[in-house]
Amino acid sequence: MSDEKINATTGTGLTGETAVGTTTATGGEPANRAARAAGEKESATVNGGYAPDVRERLERDAKEIIGRYPKPRSALLPLLHLVQSEDGYVSDAGHEFCAEMLGLSKAEVVGVSTFYTMYKRRPMGQYHVGVCINTLCAVMGGDQIWDELSEHVGVGHDETTADGKISLERLECNAACDFAPVMMVNWEFFDNQTPASAKQLVDDLRDGKEVSPTRGPKKLCTFKEASRVLAGLPDGLAADGPTAGDPSLEGLKIAKAKGWKAPEA
């Protein structure tokens, strides 16, 4: 089964929201068609598989990852992140690579990759922007941020701009309700957003300006780099920058000041 034939239905209840090549970005050209062409050109493939030098590098990383698990098939999720770090999505070549490395059928690999929304079925942008539209973020302005940002950029859910710079995703929860409304760029937090700040953020990213997350590392990695980290190959930035902000710690401060403790078991 090729990636092109997989239905664009997400696992977050957003069924039927995305159709390949239906959103026009610039010049009347379908955004995803242009992005797909760019992504396929970037991934060094030969006859449907990876070029020898790419294959050698991926195999080296894959063997390191597989070696961490008692059973090879347990490494499937990180290996899917690994091939996504190469292509910017889980390509047909990526599915085949994972199957070969783990002794699985291609159908087994596709069944897993299409179940989770974190594995993409078409090339994502250099900066993958997620807007939380879950309950609290929504009522605090998340829905409006999504509507205005999607119109501003010209693409919808899991779609990529024609220049390959930006892709958007409607996220069900960023687990940061105390900073609502929240966005993420390549899984780094951007807190307390507004429609204006969200559009400015995306414009800065497209213009190549230096952008720092609200929390975490000051350096914002690319989507491919983030996928490599999720594969279990650290970039050394895990402990860089603050991991929690004042709203998250307020309850702890009050508890300490009043001498409150959790009941003993």
Tab-separated table of N, CA, C and O in Angstrom, residues 200-253:
chain	number	residue	atom	x	y	z
A	200	GLN	N	2.237	36.515	13.743
A	200	GLN	CA	3.576	37.086	13.741
A	200	GLN	C	4.633	36.004	13.888
A	200	GLN	O	5.680	36.043	13.229
A	201	LEU	N	4.365	35.024	14.741
A	201	LEU	CA	5.284	33.910	14.923
A	201	LEU	C	5.526	33.178	13.614
A	201	LEU	O	6.675	32.910	13.231
A	202	VAL	N	4.449	32.854	12.916
A	202	VAL	CA	4.587	32.125	11.654
A	202	VAL	C	5.296	32.985	10.605
A	202	VAL	O	6.140	32.486	9.847
A	203	ASP	N	4.998	34.271	10.565
A	203	ASP	CA	5.682	35.164	9.626
A	203	ASP	C	7.186	35.213	9.910
A	203	ASP	O	8.002	35.202	8.985
A	204	ASP	N	7.550	35.270	11.184
A	204	ASP	CA	8.965	35.293	11.561
A	204	ASP	C	9.660	33.999	11.148
A	204	ASP	O	10.798	34.025	10.655
A	205	LEU	N	8.982	32.879	11.321
A	205	LEU	CA	9.564	31.600	10.927
A	205	LEU	C	9.781	31.547	9.415
A	205	LEU	O	10.826	31.082	8.944
A	206	ARG	N	8.817	32.014	8.656
A	206	ARG	CA	8.937	31.998	7.196
A	206	ARG	C	10.029	32.950	6.713
A	206	ARG	O	10.665	32.712	5.682
A	207	ASP	N	10.254	34.024	7.488
A	207	ASP	CA	11.280	35.000	7.114
A	207	ASP	C	12.678	34.603	7.598
A	207	ASP	O	13.643	35.325	7.357
A	208	GLY	N	12.770	33.476	8.288
A	208	GLY	CA	14.073	33.009	8.753
A	208	GLY	C	14.589	33.725	9.985
A	208	GLY	O	15.787	33.651	10.297
A	209	LYS	N	13.717	34.397	10.706
A	209	LYS	CA	14.135	35.095	11.916
A	209	LYS	C	14.318	34.105	13.062
A	209	LYS	O	13.696	33.049	13.103
A	210	GLU	N	15.176	34.466	14.015
A	210	GLU	CA	15.421	33.601	15.162
A	210	GLU	C	14.231	33.674	16.113
A	210	GLU	O	13.823	34.746	16.547
A	211	VAL	N	13.687	32.525	16.434
A	211	VAL	CA	12.509	32.433	17.292
A	211	VAL	C	12.821	31.490	18.445
A	211	VAL	O	13.348	30.395	18.231
A	212	SER	N	12.493	31.902	19.665
A	212	SER	CA	12.751	31.079	20.843
A	212	SER	C	11.440	30.649	21.489
A	212	SER	O	10.532	31.471	21.651
A	213	PRO	N	11.311	29.395	21.892
A	213	PRO	CA	10.114	28.928	22.587
A	213	PRO	C	9.952	29.625	23.934
A	213	PRO	O	10.907	30.182	24.481
A	214	THR	N	8.744	29.598	24.463
A	214	THR	CA	8.481	30.181	25.771
A	214	THR	C	9.226	29.430	26.865
A	214	THR	O	9.753	30.028	27.797
A	215	ARG	N	9.239	28.121	26.754
A	215	ARG	CA	9.951	27.269	27.701
A	215	ARG	C	10.809	26.288	26.927
A	215	ARG	O	10.590	26.039	25.766
A	216	GLY	N	11.809	25.735	27.610
A	216	GLY	CA	12.679	24.776	26.948
A	216	GLY	C	13.853	25.460	26.276
A	216	GLY	O	14.193	26.598	26.589
A	217	PRO	N	14.509	24.779	25.328
A	217	PRO	CA	15.714	25.319	24.677
A	217	PRO	C	15.442	26.636	23.960
A	217	PRO	O	14.346	26.855	23.435
A	218	LYS	N	16.415	27.497	23.947
A	218	LYS	CA	16.275	28.754	23.207
A	218	LYS	C	16.305	28.502	21.706
A	218	LYS	O	15.750	29.263	20.924
A	219	LYS	N	16.971	27.418	21.318
A	219	LYS	CA	17.072	27.070	19.904
A	219	LYS	C	15.843	26.277	19.476
A	219	LYS	O	15.445	25.313	20.134
A	220	LEU	N	15.231	26.688	18.382
A	220	LEU	CA	14.086	25.973	17.839
A	220	LEU	C	14.561	25.044	16.724
A	220	LEU	O	15.078	25.500	15.703
A	221	CYS	N	14.407	23.745	16.928
A	221	CYS	CA	14.864	22.790	15.922
A	221	CYS	C	13.848	22.678	14.795
A	221	CYS	O	12.735	23.182	14.877
A	222	THR	N	14.235	21.990	13.725
A	222	THR	CA	13.323	21.747	12.611
A	222	THR	C	12.458	20.526	12.922
A	222	THR	O	12.722	19.777	13.871
A	223	PHE	N	11.436	20.308	12.100
A	223	PHE	CA	10.568	19.157	12.294
A	223	PHE	C	11.354	17.853	12.157
A	223	PHE	O	11.160	16.907	12.924
A	224	LYS	N	12.253	17.803	11.208
A	224	LYS	CA	13.067	16.592	11.027
A	224	LYS	C	13.982	16.368	12.224
A	224	LYS	O	14.167	15.232	12.681
A	225	GLU	N	14.568	17.439	12.736
A	225	GLU	CA	15.437	17.313	13.907
A	225	GLU	C	14.650	16.851	15.124
A	225	GLU	O	15.123	16.029	15.915
A	226	ALA	N	13.439	17.369	15.279
A	226	ALA	CA	12.587	16.948	16.391
A	226	ALA	C	12.238	15.466	16.271
A	226	ALA	O	12.204	14.739	17.276
A	227	SER	N	11.982	15.007	15.052
A	227	SER	CA	11.664	13.591	14.839
A	227	SER	C	12.847	12.709	15.199
A	227	SER	O	12.680	11.608	15.745
A	228	ARG	N	14.042	13.181	14.935
A	228	ARG	CA	15.243	12.414	15.285
A	228	ARG	C	15.383	12.291	16.809
A	228	ARG	O	15.761	11.234	17.320
A	229	VAL	N	15.087	13.370	17.520
A	229	VAL	CA	15.134	13.319	18.982
A	229	VAL	C	14.091	12.334	19.507
A	229	VAL	O	14.362	11.540	20.414
A	230	LEU	N	12.888	12.365	18.922
A	230	LEU	CA	11.831	11.453	19.340
A	230	LEU	C	12.178	9.996	19.020
A	230	LEU	O	11.639	9.075	19.637
A	231	ALA	N	13.073	9.799	18.078
A	231	ALA	CA	13.536	8.447	17.765
A	231	ALA	C	14.472	7.920	18.846
A	231	ALA	O	14.800	6.732	18.863
A	232	GLY	N	14.886	8.812	19.746
A	232	GLY	CA	15.781	8.390	20.821
A	232	GLY	C	17.228	8.726	20.572
A	232	GLY	O	18.124	8.127	21.167
A	233	LEU	N	17.467	9.702	19.688
A	233	LEU	CA	18.823	10.143	19.377
A	233	LEU	C	18.946	11.598	19.823
A	233	LEU	O	18.643	12.514	19.070
A	234	PRO	N	19.342	11.848	21.075
A	234	PRO	CA	19.288	13.177	21.689
A	234	PRO	C	20.122	14.223	20.968
A	234	PRO	O	21.150	13.909	20.350
A	235	ASP	N	19.664	15.479	21.078
A	235	ASP	CA	20.412	16.599	20.512
A	235	ASP	C	21.170	17.366	21.589
A	235	ASP	O	21.790	18.393	21.303
A	236	GLY	N	21.102	16.884	22.837
A	236	GLY	CA	21.838	17.511	23.923
A	236	GLY	C	21.171	18.732	24.516
A	236	GLY	O	21.757	19.427	25.349
A	237	LEU	N	19.922	19.015	24.120
A	237	LEU	CA	19.247	20.225	24.581
A	237	LEU	C	18.119	19.945	25.574
A	237	LEU	O	17.372	20.858	25.937
A	238	ALA	N	18.013	18.698	26.042
A	238	ALA	CA	16.886	18.322	26.901
A	238	ALA	C	16.827	19.142	28.184
A	238	ALA	O	15.745	19.455	28.680
A	239	ALA	N	17.967	19.499	28.733
A	239	ALA	CA	17.985	20.227	30.007
A	239	ALA	C	18.207	21.727	29.816
A	239	ALA	O	18.436	22.448	30.784
A	240	ASP	N	18.126	22.175	28.583
A	240	ASP	CA	18.384	23.588	28.296
A	240	ASP	C	17.119	24.420	28.506
A	240	ASP	O	16.061	24.117	27.965
A	241	GLY	N	17.230	25.480	29.281
A	241	GLY	CA	16.107	26.386	29.475
A	241	GLY	C	15.117	25.896	30.508
A	241	GLY	O	15.162	24.746	30.958
A	242	PRO	N	14.173	26.756	30.916
A	242	PRO	CA	13.174	26.389	31.930
A	242	PRO	C	12.155	25.397	31.377
A	242	PRO	O	11.741	25.491	30.233
A	243	THR	N	11.776	24.428	32.199
A	243	THR	CA	10.796	23.431	31.772
A	243	THR	C	9.411	23.708	32.343
A	243	THR	O	8.436	23.084	31.927
A	244	ALA	N	9.328	24.610	33.316
A	244	ALA	CA	8.035	24.970	33.901
A	244	ALA	C	8.011	26.464	34.151
A	244	ALA	O	9.047	27.085	34.395
A	245	GLY	N	6.812	27.043	34.076
A	245	GLY	CA	6.655	28.470	34.319
A	245	GLY	C	5.935	28.727	35.630
A	245	GLY	O	5.478	27.801	36.308
A	246	ASP	N	5.808	29.996	36.009
A	246	ASP	CA	5.198	30.368	37.286
A	246	ASP	C	3.792	29.812	37.485
A	246	ASP	O	3.469	29.326	38.578
A	247	PRO	N	2.899	29.867	36.477
A	247	PRO	CA	1.555	29.318	36.704
A	247	PRO	C	1.571	27.842	37.089
A	247	PRO	O	0.774	27.403	37.919
A	248	SER	N	2.486	27.075	36.505
A	248	SER	CA	2.558	25.645	36.808
A	248	SER	C	3.040	25.395	38.235
A	248	SER	O	2.712	24.374	38.847
A	249	LEU	N	3.830	26.306	38.760
A	249	LEU	CA	4.445	26.111	40.073
A	249	LEU	C	3.710	26.822	41.199
A	249	LEU	O	4.089	26.686	42.368
A	250	GLU	N	2.669	27.586	40.875
A	250	GLU	CA	1.985	28.381	41.891
A	250	GLU	C	1.401	27.521	43.007
A	250	GLU	O	1.525	27.845	44.194
A	251	GLY	N	0.746	26.427	42.639
A	251	GLY	CA	0.171	25.542	43.646
A	251	GLY	C	1.226	24.963	44.572
A	251	GLY	O	1.015	24.850	45.785
A	252	LEU	N	2.377	24.602	44.016
A	252	LEU	CA	3.463	24.063	44.823
A	252	LEU	C	3.982	25.110	45.805
A	252	LEU	O	4.266	24.803	46.979
A	253	LYS	N	4.086	26.351	45.341
A	253	LYS	CA	4.554	27.430	46.217
A	253	LYS	C	3.594	27.644	47.391
A	253	LYS	O	4.013	27.803	48.543
